[in-house]
Short mmCIF file of C-alpha atoms in Angstrom, two decimals:
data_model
loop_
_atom_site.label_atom_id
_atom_site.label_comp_id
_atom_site.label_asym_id
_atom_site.label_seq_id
_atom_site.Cartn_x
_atom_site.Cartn_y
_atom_site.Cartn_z
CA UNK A 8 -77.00 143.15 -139.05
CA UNK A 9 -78.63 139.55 -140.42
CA UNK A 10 -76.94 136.80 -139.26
CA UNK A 11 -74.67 135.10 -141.49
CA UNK A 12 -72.33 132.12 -142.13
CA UNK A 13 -68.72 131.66 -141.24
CA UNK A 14 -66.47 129.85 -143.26
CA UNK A 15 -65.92 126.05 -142.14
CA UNK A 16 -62.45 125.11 -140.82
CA UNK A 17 -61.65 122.69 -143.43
CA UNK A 18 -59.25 101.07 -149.88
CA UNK A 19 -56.81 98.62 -148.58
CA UNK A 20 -55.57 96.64 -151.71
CA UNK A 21 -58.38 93.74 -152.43
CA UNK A 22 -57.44 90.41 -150.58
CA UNK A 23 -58.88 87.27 -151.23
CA UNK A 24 -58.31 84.43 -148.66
CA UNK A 25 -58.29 80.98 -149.55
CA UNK A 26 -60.66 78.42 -147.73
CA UNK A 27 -59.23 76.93 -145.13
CA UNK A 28 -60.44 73.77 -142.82
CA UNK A 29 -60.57 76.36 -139.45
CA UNK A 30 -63.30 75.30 -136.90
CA UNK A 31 -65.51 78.31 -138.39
CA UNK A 32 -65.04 77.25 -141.89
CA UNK A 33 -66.15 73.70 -141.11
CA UNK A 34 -69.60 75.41 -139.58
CA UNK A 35 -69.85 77.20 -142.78
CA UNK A 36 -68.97 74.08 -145.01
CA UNK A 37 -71.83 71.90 -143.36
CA UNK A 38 -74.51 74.96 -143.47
CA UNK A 39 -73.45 75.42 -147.16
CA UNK A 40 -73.83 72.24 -148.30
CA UNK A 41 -76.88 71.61 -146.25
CA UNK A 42 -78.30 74.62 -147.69
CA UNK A 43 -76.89 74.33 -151.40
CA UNK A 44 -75.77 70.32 -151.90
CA UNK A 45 -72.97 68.95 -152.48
CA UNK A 46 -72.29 69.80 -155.91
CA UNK A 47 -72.03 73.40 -155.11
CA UNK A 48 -70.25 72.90 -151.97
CA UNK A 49 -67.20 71.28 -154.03
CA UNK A 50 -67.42 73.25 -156.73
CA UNK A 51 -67.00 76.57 -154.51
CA UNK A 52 -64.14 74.66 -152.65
CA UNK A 53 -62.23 74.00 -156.03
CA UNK A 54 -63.25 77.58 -156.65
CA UNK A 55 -61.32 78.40 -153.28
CA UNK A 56 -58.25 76.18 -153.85
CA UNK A 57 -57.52 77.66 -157.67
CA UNK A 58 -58.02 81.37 -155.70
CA UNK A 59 -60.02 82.49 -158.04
CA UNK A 60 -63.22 84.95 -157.10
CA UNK A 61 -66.49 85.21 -158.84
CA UNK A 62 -68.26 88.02 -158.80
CA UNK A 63 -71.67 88.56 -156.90
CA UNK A 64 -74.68 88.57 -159.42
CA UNK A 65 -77.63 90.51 -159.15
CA UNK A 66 -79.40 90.43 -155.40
CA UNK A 67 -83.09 89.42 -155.78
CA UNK A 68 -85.09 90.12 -152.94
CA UNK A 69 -84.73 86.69 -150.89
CA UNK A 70 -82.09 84.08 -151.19
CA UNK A 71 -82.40 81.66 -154.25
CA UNK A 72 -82.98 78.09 -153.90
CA UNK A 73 -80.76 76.92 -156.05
CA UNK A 74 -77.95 79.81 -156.13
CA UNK A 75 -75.39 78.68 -159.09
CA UNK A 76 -72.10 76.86 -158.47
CA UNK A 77 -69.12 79.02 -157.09
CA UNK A 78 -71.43 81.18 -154.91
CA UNK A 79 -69.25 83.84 -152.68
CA UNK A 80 -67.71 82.73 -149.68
CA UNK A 81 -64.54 84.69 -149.39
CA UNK A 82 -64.46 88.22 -149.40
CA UNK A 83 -65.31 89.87 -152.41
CA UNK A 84 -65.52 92.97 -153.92
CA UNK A 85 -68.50 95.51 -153.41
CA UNK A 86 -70.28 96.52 -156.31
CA UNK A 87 -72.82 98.75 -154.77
CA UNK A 88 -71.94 100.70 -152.22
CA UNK A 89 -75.19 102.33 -151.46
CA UNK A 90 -76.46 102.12 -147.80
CA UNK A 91 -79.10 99.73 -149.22
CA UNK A 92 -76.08 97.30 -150.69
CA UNK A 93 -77.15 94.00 -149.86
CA UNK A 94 -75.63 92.05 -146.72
CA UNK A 95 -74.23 88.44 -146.91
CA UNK A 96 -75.49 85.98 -144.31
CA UNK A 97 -74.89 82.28 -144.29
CA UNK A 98 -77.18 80.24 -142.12
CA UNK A 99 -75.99 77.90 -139.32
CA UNK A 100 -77.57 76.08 -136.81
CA UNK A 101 -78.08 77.46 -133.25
CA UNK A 102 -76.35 75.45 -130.68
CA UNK A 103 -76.91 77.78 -127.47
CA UNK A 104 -79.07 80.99 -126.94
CA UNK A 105 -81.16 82.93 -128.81
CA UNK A 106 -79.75 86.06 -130.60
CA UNK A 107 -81.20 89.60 -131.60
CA UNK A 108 -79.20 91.89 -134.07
CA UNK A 109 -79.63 95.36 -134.21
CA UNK A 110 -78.61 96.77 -137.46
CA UNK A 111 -77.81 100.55 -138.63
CA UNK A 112 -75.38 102.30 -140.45
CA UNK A 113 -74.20 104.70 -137.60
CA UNK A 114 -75.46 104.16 -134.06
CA UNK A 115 -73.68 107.14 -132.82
CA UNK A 116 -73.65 107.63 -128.91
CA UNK A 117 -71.91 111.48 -129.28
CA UNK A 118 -74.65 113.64 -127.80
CA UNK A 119 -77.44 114.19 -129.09
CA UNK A 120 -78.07 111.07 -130.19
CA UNK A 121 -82.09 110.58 -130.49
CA UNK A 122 -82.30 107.31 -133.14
CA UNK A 123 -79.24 105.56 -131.82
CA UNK A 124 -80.50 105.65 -128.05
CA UNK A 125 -83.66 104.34 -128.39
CA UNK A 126 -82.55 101.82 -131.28
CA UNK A 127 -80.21 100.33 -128.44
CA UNK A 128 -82.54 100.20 -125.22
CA UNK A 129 -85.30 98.90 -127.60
CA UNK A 130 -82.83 95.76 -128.79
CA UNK A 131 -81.65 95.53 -125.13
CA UNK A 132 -84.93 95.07 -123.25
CA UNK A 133 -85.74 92.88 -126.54
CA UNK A 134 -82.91 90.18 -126.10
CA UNK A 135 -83.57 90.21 -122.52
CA UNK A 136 -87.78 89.29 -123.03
CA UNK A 137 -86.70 86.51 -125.35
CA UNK A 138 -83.72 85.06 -123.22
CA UNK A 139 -81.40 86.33 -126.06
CA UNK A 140 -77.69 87.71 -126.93
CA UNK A 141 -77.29 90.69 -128.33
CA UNK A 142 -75.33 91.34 -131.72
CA UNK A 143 -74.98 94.96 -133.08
CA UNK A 144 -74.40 95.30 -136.56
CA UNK A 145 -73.03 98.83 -138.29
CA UNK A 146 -71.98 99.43 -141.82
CA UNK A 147 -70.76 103.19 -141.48
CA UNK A 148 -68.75 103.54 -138.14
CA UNK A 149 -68.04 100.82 -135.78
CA UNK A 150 -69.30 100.90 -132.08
CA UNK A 151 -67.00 101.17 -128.90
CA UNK A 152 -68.94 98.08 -126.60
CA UNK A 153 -68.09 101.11 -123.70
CA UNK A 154 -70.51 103.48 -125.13
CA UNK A 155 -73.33 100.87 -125.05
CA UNK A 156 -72.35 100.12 -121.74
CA UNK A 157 -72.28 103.80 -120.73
CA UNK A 158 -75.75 104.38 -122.26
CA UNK A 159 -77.71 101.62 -120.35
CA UNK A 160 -76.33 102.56 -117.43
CA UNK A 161 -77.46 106.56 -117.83
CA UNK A 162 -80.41 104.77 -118.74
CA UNK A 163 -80.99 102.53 -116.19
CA UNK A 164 -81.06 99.38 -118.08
CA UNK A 165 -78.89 96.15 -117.66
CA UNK A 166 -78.43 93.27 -120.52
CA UNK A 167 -78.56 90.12 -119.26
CA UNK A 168 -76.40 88.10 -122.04
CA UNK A 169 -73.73 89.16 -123.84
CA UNK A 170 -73.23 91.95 -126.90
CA UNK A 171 -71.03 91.17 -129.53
CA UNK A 172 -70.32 94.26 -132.10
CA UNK A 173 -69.35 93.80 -136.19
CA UNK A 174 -68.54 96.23 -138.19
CA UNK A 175 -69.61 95.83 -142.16
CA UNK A 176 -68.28 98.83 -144.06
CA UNK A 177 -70.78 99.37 -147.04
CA UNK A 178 -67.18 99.81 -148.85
CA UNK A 179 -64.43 97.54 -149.64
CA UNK A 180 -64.52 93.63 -149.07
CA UNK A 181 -67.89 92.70 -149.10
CA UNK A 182 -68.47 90.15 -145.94
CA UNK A 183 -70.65 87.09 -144.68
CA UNK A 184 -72.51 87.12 -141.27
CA UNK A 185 -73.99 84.03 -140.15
CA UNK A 186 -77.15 83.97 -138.95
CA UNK A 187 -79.98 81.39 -137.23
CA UNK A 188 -83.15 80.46 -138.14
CA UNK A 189 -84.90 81.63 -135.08
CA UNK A 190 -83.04 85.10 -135.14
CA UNK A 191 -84.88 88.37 -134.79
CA UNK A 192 -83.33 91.06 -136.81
CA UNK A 193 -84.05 94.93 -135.56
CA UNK A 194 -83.36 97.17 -138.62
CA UNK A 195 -83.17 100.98 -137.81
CA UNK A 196 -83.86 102.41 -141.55
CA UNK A 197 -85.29 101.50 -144.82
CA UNK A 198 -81.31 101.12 -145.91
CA UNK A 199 -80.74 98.84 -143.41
CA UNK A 200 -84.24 97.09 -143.96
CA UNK A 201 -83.67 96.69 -147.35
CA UNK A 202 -79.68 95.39 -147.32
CA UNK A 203 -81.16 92.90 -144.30
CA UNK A 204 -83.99 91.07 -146.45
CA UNK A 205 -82.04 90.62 -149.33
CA UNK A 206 -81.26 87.17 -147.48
CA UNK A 207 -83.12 87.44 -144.20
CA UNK A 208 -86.79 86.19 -144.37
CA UNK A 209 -89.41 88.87 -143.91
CA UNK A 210 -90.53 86.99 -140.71
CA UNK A 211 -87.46 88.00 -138.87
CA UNK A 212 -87.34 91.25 -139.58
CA UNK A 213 -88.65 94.16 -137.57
CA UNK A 214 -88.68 97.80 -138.41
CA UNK A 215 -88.31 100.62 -136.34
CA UNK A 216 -89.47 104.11 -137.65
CA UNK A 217 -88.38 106.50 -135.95
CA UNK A 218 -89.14 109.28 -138.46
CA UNK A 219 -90.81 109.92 -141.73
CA UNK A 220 -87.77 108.61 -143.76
CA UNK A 221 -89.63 109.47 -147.40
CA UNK A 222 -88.95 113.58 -147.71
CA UNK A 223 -85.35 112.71 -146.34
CA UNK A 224 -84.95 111.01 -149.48
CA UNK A 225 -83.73 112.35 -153.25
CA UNK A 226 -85.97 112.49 -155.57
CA UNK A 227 -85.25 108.71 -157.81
CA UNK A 228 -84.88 105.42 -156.62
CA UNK A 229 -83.96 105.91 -153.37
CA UNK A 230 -87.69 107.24 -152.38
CA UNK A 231 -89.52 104.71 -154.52
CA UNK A 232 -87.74 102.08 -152.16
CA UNK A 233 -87.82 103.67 -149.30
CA UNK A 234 -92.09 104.09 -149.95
CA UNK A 235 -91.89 100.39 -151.25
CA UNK A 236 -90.50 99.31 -148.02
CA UNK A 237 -92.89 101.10 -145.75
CA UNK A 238 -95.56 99.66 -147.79
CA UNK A 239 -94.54 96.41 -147.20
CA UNK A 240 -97.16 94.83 -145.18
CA UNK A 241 -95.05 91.45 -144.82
CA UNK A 242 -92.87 93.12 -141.96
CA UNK A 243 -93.42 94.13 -138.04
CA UNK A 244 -93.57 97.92 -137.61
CA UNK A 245 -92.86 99.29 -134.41
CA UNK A 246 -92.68 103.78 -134.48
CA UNK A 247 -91.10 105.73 -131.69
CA UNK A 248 -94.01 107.59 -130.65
CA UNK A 249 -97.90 107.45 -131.55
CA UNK A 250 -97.97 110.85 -132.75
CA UNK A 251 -95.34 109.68 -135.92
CA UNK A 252 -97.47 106.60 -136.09
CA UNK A 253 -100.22 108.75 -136.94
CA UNK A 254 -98.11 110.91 -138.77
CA UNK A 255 -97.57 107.86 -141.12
CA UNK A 256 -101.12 106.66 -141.38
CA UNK A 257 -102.51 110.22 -142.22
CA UNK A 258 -99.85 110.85 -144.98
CA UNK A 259 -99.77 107.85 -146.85
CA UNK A 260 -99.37 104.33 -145.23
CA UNK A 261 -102.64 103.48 -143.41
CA UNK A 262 -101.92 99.95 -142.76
CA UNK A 263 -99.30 101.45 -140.11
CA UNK A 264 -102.56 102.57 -138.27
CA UNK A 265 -103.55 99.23 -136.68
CA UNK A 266 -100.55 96.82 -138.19
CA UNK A 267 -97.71 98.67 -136.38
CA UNK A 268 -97.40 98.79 -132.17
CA UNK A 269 -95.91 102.13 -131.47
CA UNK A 270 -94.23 103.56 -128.26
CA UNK A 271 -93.31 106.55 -126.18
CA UNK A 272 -90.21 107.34 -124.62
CA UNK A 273 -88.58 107.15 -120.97
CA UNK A 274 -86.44 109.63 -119.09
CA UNK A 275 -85.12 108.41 -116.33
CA UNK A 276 -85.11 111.00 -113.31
CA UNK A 277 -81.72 112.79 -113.12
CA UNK A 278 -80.50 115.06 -110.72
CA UNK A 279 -81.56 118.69 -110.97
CA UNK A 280 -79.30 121.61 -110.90
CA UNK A 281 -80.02 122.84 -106.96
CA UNK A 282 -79.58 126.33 -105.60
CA UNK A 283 -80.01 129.96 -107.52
CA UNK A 284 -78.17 130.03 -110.76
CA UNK A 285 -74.80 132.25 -110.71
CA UNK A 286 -74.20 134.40 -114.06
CA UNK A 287 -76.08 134.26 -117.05
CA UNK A 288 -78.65 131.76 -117.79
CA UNK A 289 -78.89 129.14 -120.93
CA UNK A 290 -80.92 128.89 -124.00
CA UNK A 291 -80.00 126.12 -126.09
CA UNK A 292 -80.94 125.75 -129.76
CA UNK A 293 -81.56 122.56 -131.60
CA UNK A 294 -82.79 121.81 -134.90
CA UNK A 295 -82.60 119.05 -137.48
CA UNK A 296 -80.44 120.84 -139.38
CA UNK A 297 -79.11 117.55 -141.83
CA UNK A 298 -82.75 116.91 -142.64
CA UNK A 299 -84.39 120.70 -143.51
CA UNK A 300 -82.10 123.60 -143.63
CA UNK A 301 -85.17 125.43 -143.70
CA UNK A 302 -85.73 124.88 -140.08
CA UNK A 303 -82.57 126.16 -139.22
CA UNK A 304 -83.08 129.26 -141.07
CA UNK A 305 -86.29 129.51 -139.37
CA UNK A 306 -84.63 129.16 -136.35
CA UNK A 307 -81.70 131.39 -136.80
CA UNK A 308 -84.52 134.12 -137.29
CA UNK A 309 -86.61 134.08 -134.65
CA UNK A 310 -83.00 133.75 -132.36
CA UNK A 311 -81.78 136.99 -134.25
CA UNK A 312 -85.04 139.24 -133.22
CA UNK A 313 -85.68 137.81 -129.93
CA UNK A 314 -82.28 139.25 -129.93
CA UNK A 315 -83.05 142.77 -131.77
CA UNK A 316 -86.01 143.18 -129.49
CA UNK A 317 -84.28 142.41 -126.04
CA UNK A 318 -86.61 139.84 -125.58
CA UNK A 319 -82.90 137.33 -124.95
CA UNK A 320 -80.60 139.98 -123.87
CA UNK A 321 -77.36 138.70 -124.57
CA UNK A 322 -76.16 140.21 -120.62
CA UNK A 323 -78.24 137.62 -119.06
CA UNK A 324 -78.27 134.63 -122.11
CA UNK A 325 -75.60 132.32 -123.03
CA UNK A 326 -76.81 131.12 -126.43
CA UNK A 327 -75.56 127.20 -126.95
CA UNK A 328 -76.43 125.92 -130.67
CA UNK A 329 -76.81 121.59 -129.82
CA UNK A 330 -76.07 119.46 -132.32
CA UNK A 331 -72.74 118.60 -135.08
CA UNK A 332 -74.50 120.25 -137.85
CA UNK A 333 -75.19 123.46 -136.56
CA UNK A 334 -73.31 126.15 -138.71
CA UNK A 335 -71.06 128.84 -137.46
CA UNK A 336 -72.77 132.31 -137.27
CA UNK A 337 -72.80 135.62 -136.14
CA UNK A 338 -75.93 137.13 -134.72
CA UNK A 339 -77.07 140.44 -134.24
CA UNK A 340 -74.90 142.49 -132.26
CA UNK A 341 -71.93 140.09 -132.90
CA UNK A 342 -72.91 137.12 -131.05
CA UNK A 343 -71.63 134.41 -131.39
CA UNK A 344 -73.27 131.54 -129.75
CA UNK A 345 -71.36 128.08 -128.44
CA UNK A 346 -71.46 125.04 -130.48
CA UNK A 347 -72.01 121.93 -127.97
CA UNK A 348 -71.67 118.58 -129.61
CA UNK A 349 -70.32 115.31 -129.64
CA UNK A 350 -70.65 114.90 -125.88
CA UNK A 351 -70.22 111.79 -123.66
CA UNK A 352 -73.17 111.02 -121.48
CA UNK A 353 -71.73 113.02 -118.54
CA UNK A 354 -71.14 116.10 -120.28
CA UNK A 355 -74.92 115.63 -122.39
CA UNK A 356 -76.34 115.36 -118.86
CA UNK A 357 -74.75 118.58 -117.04
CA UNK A 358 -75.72 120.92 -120.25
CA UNK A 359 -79.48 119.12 -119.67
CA UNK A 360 -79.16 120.08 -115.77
CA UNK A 361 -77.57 123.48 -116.62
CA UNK A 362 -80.32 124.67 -118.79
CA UNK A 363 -82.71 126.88 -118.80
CA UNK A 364 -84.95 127.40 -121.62
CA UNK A 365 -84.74 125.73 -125.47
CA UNK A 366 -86.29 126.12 -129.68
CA UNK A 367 -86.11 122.79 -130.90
CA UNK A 368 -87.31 122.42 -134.67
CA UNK A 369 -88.27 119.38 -136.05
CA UNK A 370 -89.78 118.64 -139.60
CA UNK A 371 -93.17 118.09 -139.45
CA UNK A 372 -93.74 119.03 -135.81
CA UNK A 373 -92.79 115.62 -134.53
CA UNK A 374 -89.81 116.64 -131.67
CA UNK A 375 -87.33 113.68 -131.30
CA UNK A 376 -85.72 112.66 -127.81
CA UNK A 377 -83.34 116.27 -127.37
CA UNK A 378 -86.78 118.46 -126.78
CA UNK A 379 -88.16 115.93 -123.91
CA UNK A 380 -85.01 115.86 -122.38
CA UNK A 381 -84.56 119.30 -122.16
CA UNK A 382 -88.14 119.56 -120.63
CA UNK A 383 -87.62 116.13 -118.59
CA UNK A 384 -84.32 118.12 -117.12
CA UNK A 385 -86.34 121.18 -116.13
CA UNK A 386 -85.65 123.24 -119.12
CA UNK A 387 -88.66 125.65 -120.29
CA UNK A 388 -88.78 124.11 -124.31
CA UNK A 389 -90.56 125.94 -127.31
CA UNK A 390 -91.14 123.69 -130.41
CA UNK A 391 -92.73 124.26 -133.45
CA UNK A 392 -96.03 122.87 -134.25
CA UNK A 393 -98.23 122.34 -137.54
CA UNK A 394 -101.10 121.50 -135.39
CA UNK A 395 -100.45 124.93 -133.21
CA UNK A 396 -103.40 127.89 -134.75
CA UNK A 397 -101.84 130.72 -136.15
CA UNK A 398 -101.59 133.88 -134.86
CA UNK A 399 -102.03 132.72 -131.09
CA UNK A 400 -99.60 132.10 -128.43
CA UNK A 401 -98.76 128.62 -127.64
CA UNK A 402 -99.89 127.05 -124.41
CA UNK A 403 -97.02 126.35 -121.53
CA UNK A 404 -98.21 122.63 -120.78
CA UNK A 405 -95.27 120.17 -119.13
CA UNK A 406 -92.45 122.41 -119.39
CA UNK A 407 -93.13 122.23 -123.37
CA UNK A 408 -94.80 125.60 -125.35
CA UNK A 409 -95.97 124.24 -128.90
CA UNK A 410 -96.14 127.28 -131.70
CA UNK A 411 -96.96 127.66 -135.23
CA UNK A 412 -93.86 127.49 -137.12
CA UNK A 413 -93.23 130.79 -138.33
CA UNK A 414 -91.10 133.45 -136.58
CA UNK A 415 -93.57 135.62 -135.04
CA UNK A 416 -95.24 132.67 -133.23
CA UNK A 417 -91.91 131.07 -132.13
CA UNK A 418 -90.90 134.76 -131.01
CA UNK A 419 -93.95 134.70 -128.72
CA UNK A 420 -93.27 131.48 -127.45
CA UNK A 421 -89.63 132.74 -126.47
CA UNK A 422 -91.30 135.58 -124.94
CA UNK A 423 -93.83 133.50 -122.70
CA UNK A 424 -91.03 130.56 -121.87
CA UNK A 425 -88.50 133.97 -120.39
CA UNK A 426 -91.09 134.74 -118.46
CA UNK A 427 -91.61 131.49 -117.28
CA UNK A 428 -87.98 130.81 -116.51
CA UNK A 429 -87.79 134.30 -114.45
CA UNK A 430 -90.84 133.86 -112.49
CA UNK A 431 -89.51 133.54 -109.03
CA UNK A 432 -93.07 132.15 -108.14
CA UNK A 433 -92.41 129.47 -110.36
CA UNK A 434 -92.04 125.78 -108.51
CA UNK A 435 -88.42 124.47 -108.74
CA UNK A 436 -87.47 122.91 -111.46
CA UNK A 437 -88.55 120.13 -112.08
CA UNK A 438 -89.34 117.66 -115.23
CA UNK A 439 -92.59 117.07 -116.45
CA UNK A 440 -94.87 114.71 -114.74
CA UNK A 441 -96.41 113.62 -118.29
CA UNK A 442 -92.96 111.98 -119.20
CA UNK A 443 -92.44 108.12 -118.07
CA UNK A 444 -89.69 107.83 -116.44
CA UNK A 445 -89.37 103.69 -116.89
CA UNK A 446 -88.33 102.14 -120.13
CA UNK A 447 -89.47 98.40 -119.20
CA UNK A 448 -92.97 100.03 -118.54
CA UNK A 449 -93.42 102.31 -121.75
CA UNK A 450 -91.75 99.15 -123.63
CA UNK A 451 -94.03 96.35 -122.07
CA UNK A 452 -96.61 95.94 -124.70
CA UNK A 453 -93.99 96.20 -127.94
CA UNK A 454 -91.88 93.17 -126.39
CA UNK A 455 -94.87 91.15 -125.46
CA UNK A 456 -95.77 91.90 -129.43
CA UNK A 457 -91.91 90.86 -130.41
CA UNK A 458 -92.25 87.88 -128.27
CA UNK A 459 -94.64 86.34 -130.05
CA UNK A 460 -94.17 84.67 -133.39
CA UNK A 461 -94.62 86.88 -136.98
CA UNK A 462 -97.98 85.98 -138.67
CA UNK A 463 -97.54 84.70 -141.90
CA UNK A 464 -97.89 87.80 -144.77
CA UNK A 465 -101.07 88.64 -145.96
CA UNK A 466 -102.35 86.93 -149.24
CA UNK A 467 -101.81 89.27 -152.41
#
């Protein structure tokens, strides 16, 4: 029987405040007027006082010099509600530390969370080269300051100012942040990049790629300015991993090749499940499943014969499907397999020490952080591979088997990775020794590069 799908178990009224003299409001008066003159600055305040609200015009790609009378200061209504919709800074002079803001529209801790981990420790170790604070910015889901605190501590990391968290919901009443001149602004998409320059110079602004965002994209508008972003040559790159940074330059954006610092990431060492395993053993299955369904389909096949042909016999597999967007199937036989998800770093760490072997699809061939920890946890992991030659078996190398993506050559991976996991002559386990195990050495040469000052954009 071919596996198939089960069925799914199935704004606040506007408000405008009136200026008032607050401390706060005095900060934003003098940077206003500084910024804009006087003649603005009282017209906006009569504009305050009568309670009346203009509307935002259109957002050109840097702030105006001369922005007309009765710019917004008050809340306002959101026009465009896109992920890309603009945000509102106001500039104000820095009277203590140094800040860094890390911007994204969901840094989601729930397990597996591969972007949202390494945006974090990246802006952590950042504000702690320059001597900064940390701000963390969201504009789809706020963020618990626990679950940041709860992440650098799985991952060994400590920030040494403070964090401060704001939540900017890309609906509703559209908001101001303020901002200094010397701030460094982290953005963690080309949403994000493009709603933080449309008032944040270029110079300040540093984007981390941590996949190939075009394909992701609908056909339109969105993927002309997502490609116009990472064309941009005005802006720091930094890409999670060399292989994606090679990726990039080979499909498209060569400048990324030598105008981008890339990285790879850490895994700290964890404690290994000790002792001879009682019951069945796990295979976990993850796949990008949000970003090519294709993948999962691919996946869902190769699971179903390894199945059919005993090669996973369900009396000695649990099957675990990882991740919130894996579907509810059946598999041959009836199977059913456990959904994991949404997990706290305790519980994301036991199902790492608990298992055994992993598929973990990724477009493109480039695996994100869930593969390597699997692998870094002891796990035997097969991933799919555009690079891999067809029709022969991938190579076992660090606890990871790379394979052509297509079913046979996933199948054989499966087959070599059992017998891999079942060899009692095998060493305990045991992550790979390829995998760094210290973010402050893996990170060393991208904060030296943020430390120093952005060059001035090339001439056009």
């Amino acid at each position: 029987m071919p596996w198939r799908l089960l069925p799914r178990v199935p704004p606040d009224s506007r408000r405008h405040a009136l200026f008032q003299f607050a401390p706060h409001s005095l900060v934003r008066l003098q940077s206003f007027r500084r910024r804009y003159g006087w003649r603005a600055t009282l017209a906006r305040i009569a504009q305050e006082l009568r309670g009346r609200t203009v509307p935002p015009g259109p957002t050109p790609a840097a702030a105006p010099d001369h922005p007309a009378a009765g710019s917004p200061w008050a809340p306002i209504a959101r026009g465009d509600t896109t992920a890309s919709a603009p945000l509102r800074f106001y500039l104000t002079p820095r009277r203590n530390r140094q800040r860094v803001t890390l911007i994204g529209e969901r840094l989601d801790l729930r397990h597996p969370s591969d972007a949202a981990t390494t945006a974090l420790i990246l802006a952590t170790l950042t504000a702690n080269r320059l001597g900064a604070d940390l701000r963390v910015v969201t504009r789809l889901q706020a963020m618990q300051p626990d679950q940041l605190d709860e992440l650098l501590q799985l991952h060994r990391v400590a920030l040494q100012g403070e964090a401060v968290f704001q939540f900017v919901p890309i609906q509703g009443p559209d908001t101001e942040l303020d901002r200094f001149d010397d701030e460094l602004f982290l953005v963690t998409s080309w949403s994000s990049a493009a709603a933080t320059l449309a008032m944040v110079p270029p110079g300040q602004v540093v984007y981390l790629v941590q996949a190939d965002e075009r394909p992701l994209q609908p056909a339109g508008e969105a993927r002309a300015q997502c490609e116009a972003l990472l064309h941009r040559q005005d802006l720091r790159f930094v890409v999670h991993t060399r292989r994606l940074k090679d990726h990039l330059a080979d499909h498209g954006l060569p400048h990324l090749q030598h105008g981008a610092m890339s990285f790879e990431p850490a895994f700290p060492v964890r404690p290994q499940a000790q002792g001879p395993r009682a019951g069945r053993r796990r295979f976990v299955f993850h796949a990008a499943a949000a970003a090519d369904r294709d993948l999962l389909r691919l996946g869902l096949a190769t699971i179903e014969k390894a199945l059919t042909l005993g090669v996973l016999q369900p009396a000695r597999w649990e099957l675990l499907f990882l991740g919130r967007d894996m579907p509810e199937v059946v598999l041959a036989n009836g199977q059913r397999p456990r959904h994991v998800h949404d997990l706290d770093g305790a519980a994301y760490l036991q199902l790492l020490a608990q298992a055994d072997l992993g598929l973990s699809l990724h477009p493109g061939g480039l695996p994100g952080r869930t593969p390597l920890d699997l692998a870094a946890s002891g796990a035997i992991v097969v991933l799919n591979d555009p690079a891999a030659a067809p029709g022969k078996p991938g190579q076992a190398m660090h606890n990871l088997i790379h394979c052509a993506t297509d079913v046979d050559a996933l199948l054989d991976g499966l087959r070599t990775a059992v017998g891999l996991v079942e060899d009692d002559r095998r060493p305990s386990r045991q992550g790979p020794p390829a995998l760094a195990h210290d973010w402050a050495h893996t990170l060393h040469d991208t904060l030296e590069h943020l430390a120093r000052p952005a060059r001035p954009a090339p001439a056009r």
